[in-house]
Coordinates of C-alpha atoms in Angstrom, one line a residue:
Chain F
X1 CA 0.2 0.2 -0.5
X2 CA 1.2 3.7 -0.9
X3 CA 1.8 5.9 2.3
X4 CA 2.1 9.0 0.6
X5 CA -1.3 9.3 -1.7
X6 CA -1.5 12.5 -3.7
X7 CA -4.7 12.2 -6.0
X8 CA -4.5 15.4 -7.9
X9 CA -1.5 15.2 -10.6
X10 CA -2.0 18.7 -11.9
X11 CA -3.6 21.8 -10.2
X12 CA -4.5 25.4 -12.2
X13 CA -4.9 28.2 -9.6
X14 CA -5.9 31.6 -10.5
X15 CA -3.0 34.6 -8.6
X16 CA -3.7 35.7 -5.3
X17 CA -6.8 32.8 -4.9
X18 CA -5.5 30.4 -2.5
X19 CA -5.4 26.6 -3.6
X20 CA -5.1 23.4 -1.5
X21 CA -3.5 20.3 -1.8
X22 CA -4.4 17.0 -1.1
X23 CA -1.7 14.6 0.9
X24 CA -3.6 11.2 2.5
X25 CA -1.0 9.2 4.9
X26 CA -0.4 5.4 5.9
X27 CA 1.0 4.5 8.8
X28 CA 0.6 2.5 12.2
X29 CA 3.6 4.6 14.1
X30 CA 1.8 6.9 17.2
X31 CA 4.5 9.1 16.2
X32 CA 5.6 10.2 12.7
X33 CA 6.2 13.7 10.7
X34 CA 4.6 15.3 8.0
X35 CA 6.3 17.9 5.3
X36 CA 5.9 19.7 2.1
X37 CA 8.4 20.4 -0.4
X38 CA 8.0 22.6 -3.7
X39 CA 10.2 21.7 -6.1
X40 CA 10.5 24.2 -9.2
X41 CA 11.8 23.9 -12.7
X42 CA 14.9 24.4 -11.9
X43 CA 15.2 21.3 -9.4
X44 CA 16.2 21.9 -6.2
X45 CA 14.2 20.7 -3.3
X46 CA 12.3 23.3 -1.5
X47 CA 11.4 22.8 2.3
X48 CA 7.5 24.6 3.2
X49 CA 6.2 23.2 6.5
X50 CA 6.2 20.5 8.5
X51 CA 3.3 19.0 11.2
X52 CA 4.8 16.2 13.8
X53 CA 2.1 14.0 14.3
X54 CA 1.5 15.2 18.7
X55 CA 1.7 19.2 17.6
X56 CA -2.3 20.2 18.7
X57 CA -2.2 23.0 16.1
X58 CA -2.1 22.8 12.4
X59 CA 1.8 25.0 10.7
X60 CA 1.5 27.8 9.2
X61 CA 4.6 28.9 7.6
X62 CA 3.8 32.1 6.3
X63 CA 1.5 31.7 3.1
X64 CA 1.5 28.9 3.9
X65 CA -0.7 25.7 6.4
X66 CA -0.8 22.6 6.5
X67 CA -4.6 21.6 7.4
X68 CA -4.0 18.1 9.9
X69 CA -6.5 15.9 10.0
X70 CA -5.4 13.2 12.2
X71 CA -8.1 10.8 11.9
X72 CA -8.8 11.2 8.3
X73 CA -4.7 10.4 8.6
X74 CA -5.3 13.9 6.1
X75 CA -2.4 16.4 5.6
X76 CA -2.8 18.9 3.0
X77 CA -1.4 21.9 2.2
X78 CA -2.8 25.6 1.9
X79 CA -1.7 28.1 0.1
X80 CA -3.0 31.3 0.3
X81 CA -2.4 34.7 -1.7
X82 CA -1.1 32.5 -4.8
X83 CA 1.5 33.8 -7.6
X84 CA 3.5 33.0 -10.3
X85 CA 6.6 31.7 -8.0
X86 CA 4.2 29.3 -6.8
X87 CA 4.0 27.1 -10.3
X88 CA 5.7 25.1 -9.3
X89 CA 5.8 20.8 -8.0
X90 CA 4.5 20.0 -4.9
X91 CA 5.3 16.7 -2.1
X92 CA 4.2 15.6 0.8
X93 CA 6.4 13.7 3.0
X94 CA 6.4 11.9 5.4
X95 CA 9.0 10.4 7.9
X96 CA 8.5 7.5 10.7
X97 CA 9.8 7.7 14.4
X98 CA 9.9 3.9 14.9
X99 CA 13.5 2.2 14.8
X100 CA 13.4 -1.6 13.9
X101 CA 16.9 -1.1 12.4
X102 CA 15.3 -1.0 9.1
X103 CA 15.1 2.7 7.4
X104 CA 12.5 4.2 9.0
X105 CA 14.3 7.3 9.0
X106 CA 14.1 7.8 5.2
X107 CA 11.1 10.1 4.0
X108 CA 8.8 8.7 2.1
X109 CA 7.0 10.8 -0.5
X110 CA 4.2 10.6 -2.4
X111 CA 4.3 11.4 -6.5
X112 CA 3.8 14.9 -6.4
X113 CA 1.2 17.9 -7.4
X114 CA 2.5 19.8 -9.9
X115 CA 0.4 23.7 -9.3
X116 CA 0.3 25.7 -12.4
X117 CA -0.8 30.0 -10.9
X118 CA -2.4 31.7 -13.8
X119 CA -1.8 35.4 -14.2
Chain T
X1 CA 19.6 28.7 -0.3
X2 CA 19.5 25.2 2.0
X3 CA 22.9 25.7 2.9
X4 CA 23.1 22.0 1.6
X5 CA 25.6 21.8 -1.5
X6 CA 26.2 19.7 -3.8
X7 CA 29.3 18.6 -7.3
X8 CA 28.7 18.4 -9.4
X9 CA 25.5 20.1 -11.3
X10 CA 25.6 18.1 -14.1
X11 CA 27.2 15.2 -15.0
X12 CA 27.2 13.1 -18.7
X13 CA 28.8 9.5 -18.5
X14 CA 28.4 6.5 -20.5
X15 CA 27.6 2.8 -19.5
X16 CA 30.2 0.5 -17.7
X17 CA 31.1 4.0 -15.9
X18 CA 31.9 4.7 -12.3
X19 CA 31.4 8.4 -11.2
X20 CA 31.2 10.2 -7.6
X21 CA 28.9 12.6 -6.5
X22 CA 29.8 14.8 -3.2
X23 CA 27.4 16.5 -1.1
X24 CA 28.4 19.0 2.1
X25 CA 25.8 19.0 4.9
X26 CA 24.8 22.6 6.4
X27 CA 26.8 23.7 8.9
X28 CA 26.1 21.5 12.4
X29 CA 23.9 19.2 10.3
X30 CA 25.1 15.5 11.6
X31 CA 23.3 13.1 9.6
X32 CA 22.8 13.1 5.5
X33 CA 20.9 10.8 3.1
X34 CA 21.4 10.0 -0.2
X35 CA 17.9 10.7 -2.6
X36 CA 17.0 9.5 -6.6
X37 CA 14.6 10.6 -8.7
X38 CA 13.6 9.4 -12.0
X39 CA 10.3 9.6 -14.3
X40 CA 9.4 5.8 -13.2
X41 CA 10.5 5.9 -9.8
X42 CA 9.6 9.4 -8.0
X43 CA 11.9 10.1 -5.1
X44 CA 13.5 7.3 -3.3
X45 CA 16.4 7.3 -0.7
X46 CA 19.5 5.6 -1.5
X47 CA 21.1 5.7 2.2
X48 CA 21.6 7.8 4.9
X49 CA 24.4 8.6 7.3
X50 CA 24.8 9.6 11.1
X51 CA 28.3 11.3 12.1
X52 CA 29.9 9.2 9.8
X53 CA 28.3 5.7 10.6
X54 CA 25.7 4.2 8.1
X55 CA 22.8 4.1 9.7
X56 CA 19.5 3.0 7.0
X57 CA 19.6 1.6 3.9
X58 CA 16.6 2.1 1.3
X59 CA 16.8 0.9 -2.4
X60 CA 20.1 1.1 -3.2
X61 CA 22.1 -1.0 -5.5
X62 CA 24.6 -3.0 -4.6
X63 CA 26.8 -1.1 -7.2
X64 CA 26.2 2.2 -5.5
X65 CA 28.0 2.8 -2.2
X66 CA 28.1 5.9 -0.5
X67 CA 30.5 7.1 2.6
X68 CA 30.6 10.0 5.0
X69 CA 33.8 11.6 5.9
X70 CA 35.1 12.7 9.2
X71 CA 34.6 16.3 8.5
X72 CA 31.3 15.1 7.7
X73 CA 30.9 15.8 3.2
X74 CA 29.6 12.6 2.2
X75 CA 30.0 10.9 -1.5
X76 CA 27.8 8.4 -3.6
X77 CA 29.4 6.4 -6.2
X78 CA 27.8 4.4 -8.7
X79 CA 29.6 2.3 -10.0
X80 CA 29.0 0.4 -14.2
X81 CA 26.4 2.9 -14.6
X82 CA 23.6 1.6 -16.9
X83 CA 21.0 4.1 -19.2
X84 CA 18.0 3.6 -16.4
X85 CA 20.5 4.8 -13.3
X86 CA 20.4 8.4 -15.0
X87 CA 18.3 11.0 -12.4
X88 CA 18.5 13.8 -10.3
X89 CA 20.7 12.6 -7.4
X90 CA 19.9 14.9 -4.3
X91 CA 21.6 14.5 -0.8
X92 CA 19.7 16.4 2.0
X93 CA 21.4 16.8 5.9
X94 CA 19.1 17.3 9.1
X95 CA 19.9 18.2 12.7
X96 CA 20.7 14.5 14.1
X97 CA 18.2 12.5 11.9
X98 CA 17.5 10.4 15.4
X99 CA 13.6 11.8 15.7
X100 CA 10.8 11.6 12.7
X101 CA 10.5 15.5 13.7
X102 CA 14.0 16.2 11.8
X103 CA 13.8 18.8 9.4
X104 CA 15.8 17.8 6.4
X105 CA 17.1 19.8 3.6
X106 CA 18.1 19.2 0.4
X107 CA 20.9 20.0 -1.8
X108 CA 20.1 21.5 -5.4
X109 CA 20.9 17.6 -6.3
X110 CA 23.6 15.9 -8.8
X111 CA 21.6 15.4 -12.6
X112 CA 22.8 12.7 -14.3
X113 CA 22.8 11.4 -17.4
X114 CA 24.2 8.1 -19.2
X115 CA 24.8 7.3 -22.9

Protein backbone atom coordinates (compact mmCIF):
# COMPACT_ATOMS: atom_id res chain seq x y z
CA UNK A 1 0.00 0.00 0.00
CA UNK A 2 1.19 3.49 -0.76
CA UNK A 3 2.25 5.39 2.29
CA UNK A 4 1.71 8.82 0.78
CA UNK A 5 -1.03 9.53 -1.75
CA UNK A 6 -1.38 12.73 -3.70
CA UNK A 7 -4.45 12.33 -5.86
CA UNK A 8 -4.11 15.53 -7.90
CA UNK A 9 -1.50 15.16 -10.63
CA UNK A 10 -2.11 18.77 -11.67
CA UNK A 11 -3.87 21.82 -10.30
CA UNK A 12 -4.57 25.25 -11.70
CA UNK A 13 -5.21 28.38 -9.68
CA UNK A 14 -5.64 32.05 -10.46
CA UNK A 15 -3.09 34.47 -9.09
CA UNK A 16 -4.07 35.83 -5.65
CA UNK A 17 -6.49 32.98 -4.97
CA UNK A 18 -6.00 30.23 -2.39
CA UNK A 19 -5.38 26.62 -3.36
CA UNK A 20 -5.41 23.33 -1.45
CA UNK A 21 -3.15 20.46 -2.39
CA UNK A 22 -4.28 17.10 -1.05
CA UNK A 23 -2.20 14.53 0.76
CA UNK A 24 -3.25 11.38 2.60
CA UNK A 25 -0.90 9.07 4.41
CA UNK A 26 -0.84 5.61 5.84
CA UNK A 27 1.08 4.61 8.94
CA UNK A 28 0.62 2.58 12.09
CA UNK A 29 3.40 4.46 13.84
CA UNK A 30 1.96 6.74 16.54
CA UNK A 31 4.78 9.24 16.10
CA UNK A 32 5.62 10.68 12.71
CA UNK A 33 6.35 13.88 10.85
CA UNK A 34 4.68 15.22 7.74
CA UNK A 35 6.49 17.54 5.37
CA UNK A 36 5.77 19.51 2.23
CA UNK A 37 8.44 20.35 -0.31
CA UNK A 38 8.33 22.51 -3.40
CA UNK A 39 10.28 21.64 -6.53
CA UNK A 40 10.40 24.42 -9.14
CA UNK A 41 11.34 23.68 -12.72
CA UNK A 42 14.97 24.42 -11.82
CA UNK A 43 14.95 21.16 -9.85
CA UNK A 44 15.87 22.00 -6.28
CA UNK A 45 13.75 20.70 -3.38
CA UNK A 46 12.64 23.47 -1.05
CA UNK A 47 11.27 22.70 2.41
CA UNK A 48 7.99 24.49 3.06
CA UNK A 49 6.30 23.27 6.21
CA UNK A 50 6.31 20.55 8.85
CA UNK A 51 3.60 18.99 11.04
CA UNK A 52 4.30 16.58 13.88
CA UNK A 53 1.80 13.87 14.67
CA UNK A 54 1.43 15.10 18.25
CA UNK A 55 1.09 18.76 17.36
CA UNK A 56 -2.25 20.10 18.53
CA UNK A 57 -2.37 23.01 16.14
CA UNK A 58 -2.05 23.15 12.37
CA UNK A 59 1.33 24.36 11.20
CA UNK A 60 1.65 27.68 9.42
CA UNK A 61 4.60 29.29 7.64
CA UNK A 62 3.79 32.59 5.99
CA UNK A 63 1.38 31.90 3.12
CA UNK A 64 1.58 28.15 3.72
CA UNK A 65 -0.59 26.28 6.18
CA UNK A 66 -1.10 22.62 6.74
CA UNK A 67 -4.62 21.34 7.30
CA UNK A 68 -3.89 18.33 9.51
CA UNK A 69 -6.75 15.91 10.12
CA UNK A 70 -5.21 13.06 12.07
CA UNK A 71 -8.26 10.79 12.20
CA UNK A 72 -8.64 11.01 8.45
CA UNK A 73 -4.87 10.72 7.93
CA UNK A 74 -4.74 13.76 5.75
CA UNK A 75 -2.25 16.63 5.64
CA UNK A 76 -3.35 19.06 2.98
CA UNK A 77 -1.24 22.05 2.05
CA UNK A 78 -3.05 25.37 1.72
CA UNK A 79 -1.36 28.18 -0.16
CA UNK A 80 -3.03 31.53 0.30
CA UNK A 81 -2.82 34.43 -2.13
CA UNK A 82 -1.09 32.41 -4.88
CA UNK A 83 1.76 34.03 -6.76
CA UNK A 84 3.19 33.24 -10.17
CA UNK A 85 6.33 32.02 -8.46
CA UNK A 86 4.31 29.32 -6.71
CA UNK A 87 4.07 27.40 -9.97
CA UNK A 88 6.00 24.21 -9.23
CA UNK A 89 5.73 20.56 -8.27
CA UNK A 90 4.69 20.02 -4.66
CA UNK A 91 5.56 16.89 -2.73
CA UNK A 92 4.08 15.60 0.48
CA UNK A 93 6.40 13.39 2.54
CA UNK A 94 6.29 11.43 5.77
CA UNK A 95 8.91 10.26 8.17
CA UNK A 96 8.04 7.66 10.79
CA UNK A 97 9.70 7.75 14.20
CA UNK A 98 9.97 4.09 15.04
CA UNK A 99 13.38 2.66 14.36
CA UNK A 100 13.20 -1.05 13.78
CA UNK A 101 16.68 -1.53 12.40
CA UNK A 102 15.48 -0.71 8.92
CA UNK A 103 15.17 2.49 7.02
CA UNK A 104 12.40 4.18 8.91
CA UNK A 105 14.16 7.49 9.18
CA UNK A 106 13.81 8.02 5.49
CA UNK A 107 11.34 10.40 3.94
CA UNK A 108 8.65 8.66 1.94
CA UNK A 109 7.35 10.89 -0.81
CA UNK A 110 4.13 11.07 -2.74
CA UNK A 111 4.16 11.36 -6.51
CA UNK A 112 3.60 15.10 -6.37
CA UNK A 113 1.12 17.68 -7.63
CA UNK A 114 2.05 20.09 -10.38
CA UNK A 115 0.62 23.50 -9.52
CA UNK A 116 0.22 26.12 -12.21
CA UNK A 117 -0.65 29.67 -11.21
CA UNK A 118 -2.33 31.64 -13.95
CA UNK A 119 -2.06 35.45 -14.17
CA UNK B 1 19.68 28.43 -0.45
CA UNK B 2 19.34 25.45 1.91
CA UNK B 3 23.01 25.45 2.91
CA UNK B 4 23.53 21.97 1.47
CA UNK B 5 25.95 21.89 -1.44
CA UNK B 6 26.30 19.26 -4.12
CA UNK B 7 28.82 18.86 -6.88
CA UNK B 8 28.80 18.50 -9.77
CA UNK B 9 25.50 19.99 -10.85
CA UNK B 10 25.45 17.99 -14.07
CA UNK B 11 27.25 14.82 -15.04
CA UNK B 12 27.17 13.08 -18.40
CA UNK B 13 28.88 9.74 -18.75
CA UNK B 14 28.72 6.45 -20.60
CA UNK B 15 27.38 3.06 -19.64
CA UNK B 16 29.78 0.97 -17.63
CA UNK B 17 31.54 3.97 -16.13
CA UNK B 18 31.91 4.99 -12.49
CA UNK B 19 31.10 8.41 -11.03
CA UNK B 20 31.29 10.09 -7.64
CA UNK B 21 28.77 12.59 -6.39
CA UNK B 22 29.75 14.86 -3.53
CA UNK B 23 27.67 16.51 -0.83
CA UNK B 24 28.46 18.94 1.98
CA UNK B 25 25.76 19.18 4.66
CA UNK B 26 24.55 22.32 6.37
CA UNK B 27 26.81 23.57 9.10
CA UNK B 28 26.05 21.67 12.28
CA UNK B 29 24.09 18.86 10.64
CA UNK B 30 25.36 15.38 11.44
CA UNK B 31 23.09 13.30 9.25
CA UNK B 32 23.25 12.99 5.48
CA UNK B 33 20.74 11.28 3.22
CA UNK B 34 20.86 10.36 -0.45
CA UNK B 35 17.77 10.21 -2.65
CA UNK B 36 17.25 9.36 -6.30
CA UNK B 37 14.54 11.03 -8.36
CA UNK B 38 13.53 9.46 -11.64
CA UNK B 39 10.44 9.75 -13.79
CA UNK B 40 9.35 6.16 -13.27
CA UNK B 41 10.30 5.65 -9.61
CA UNK B 42 9.73 9.13 -8.21
CA UNK B 43 11.77 10.12 -5.16
CA UNK B 44 13.42 7.13 -3.54
CA UNK B 45 15.54 6.99 -0.42
CA UNK B 46 18.92 5.39 -0.97
CA UNK B 47 20.97 5.61 2.20
CA UNK B 48 21.54 7.60 5.39
CA UNK B 49 24.71 8.36 7.32
CA UNK B 50 24.99 9.79 10.78
CA UNK B 51 28.26 11.20 12.04
CA UNK B 52 30.29 8.97 9.78
CA UNK B 53 28.36 5.76 10.22
CA UNK B 54 25.77 4.16 8.01
CA UNK B 55 22.41 4.35 9.75
CA UNK B 56 19.79 3.19 7.28
CA UNK B 57 19.58 1.73 3.83
CA UNK B 58 16.81 1.96 1.30
CA UNK B 59 16.54 0.75 -2.25
CA UNK B 60 20.21 1.18 -3.01
CA UNK B 61 21.71 -1.04 -5.67
CA UNK B 62 24.82 -3.07 -4.91
CA UNK B 63 26.60 -1.10 -7.65
CA UNK B 64 26.10 2.01 -5.53
CA UNK B 65 27.97 2.84 -2.36
CA UNK B 66 28.37 5.83 -0.11
CA UNK B 67 30.40 7.09 2.77
CA UNK B 68 30.54 10.02 5.14
CA UNK B 69 33.91 11.44 6.01
CA UNK B 70 35.18 12.88 9.33
CA UNK B 71 34.45 16.41 8.11
CA UNK B 72 30.86 15.15 7.53
CA UNK B 73 30.83 15.57 3.78
CA UNK B 74 29.51 12.57 1.93
CA UNK B 75 30.13 10.90 -1.38
CA UNK B 76 27.87 8.63 -3.40
CA UNK B 77 29.70 6.30 -5.75
CA UNK B 78 27.85 4.82 -8.70
CA UNK B 79 29.61 2.12 -10.71
CA UNK B 80 28.92 -0.02 -13.78
CA UNK B 81 26.44 2.62 -14.80
CA UNK B 82 23.38 1.69 -16.81
CA UNK B 83 20.98 3.82 -18.82
CA UNK B 84 18.41 3.41 -16.08
CA UNK B 85 20.66 5.11 -13.56
CA UNK B 86 20.02 8.43 -15.27
CA UNK B 87 18.28 10.51 -12.62
CA UNK B 88 18.48 13.50 -10.34
CA UNK B 89 20.41 12.59 -7.19
CA UNK B 90 19.74 14.61 -4.09
CA UNK B 91 21.65 14.88 -0.91
CA UNK B 92 19.81 16.11 2.18
CA UNK B 93 21.00 16.85 5.68
CA UNK B 94 19.43 17.17 9.09
CA UNK B 95 20.57 17.95 12.59
CA UNK B 96 20.73 14.45 14.01
CA UNK B 97 18.49 12.16 11.97
CA UNK B 98 17.16 10.29 14.95
CA UNK B 99 13.69 11.75 15.17
CA UNK B 100 10.81 11.85 12.76
CA UNK B 101 10.45 15.55 13.44
CA UNK B 102 13.95 16.26 12.18
CA UNK B 103 13.62 18.35 9.02
CA UNK B 104 15.72 17.34 6.05
CA UNK B 105 17.10 20.15 3.90
CA UNK B 106 17.95 19.26 0.33
CA UNK B 107 20.84 20.26 -1.85
CA UNK B 108 20.34 21.44 -5.44
CA UNK B 109 20.89 17.93 -6.81
CA UNK B 110 23.23 16.34 -9.34
CA UNK B 111 21.65 15.47 -12.66
CA UNK B 112 23.25 12.31 -13.97
CA UNK B 113 22.84 11.36 -17.61
CA UNK B 114 24.12 7.98 -18.72
CA UNK B 115 24.50 7.63 -22.48
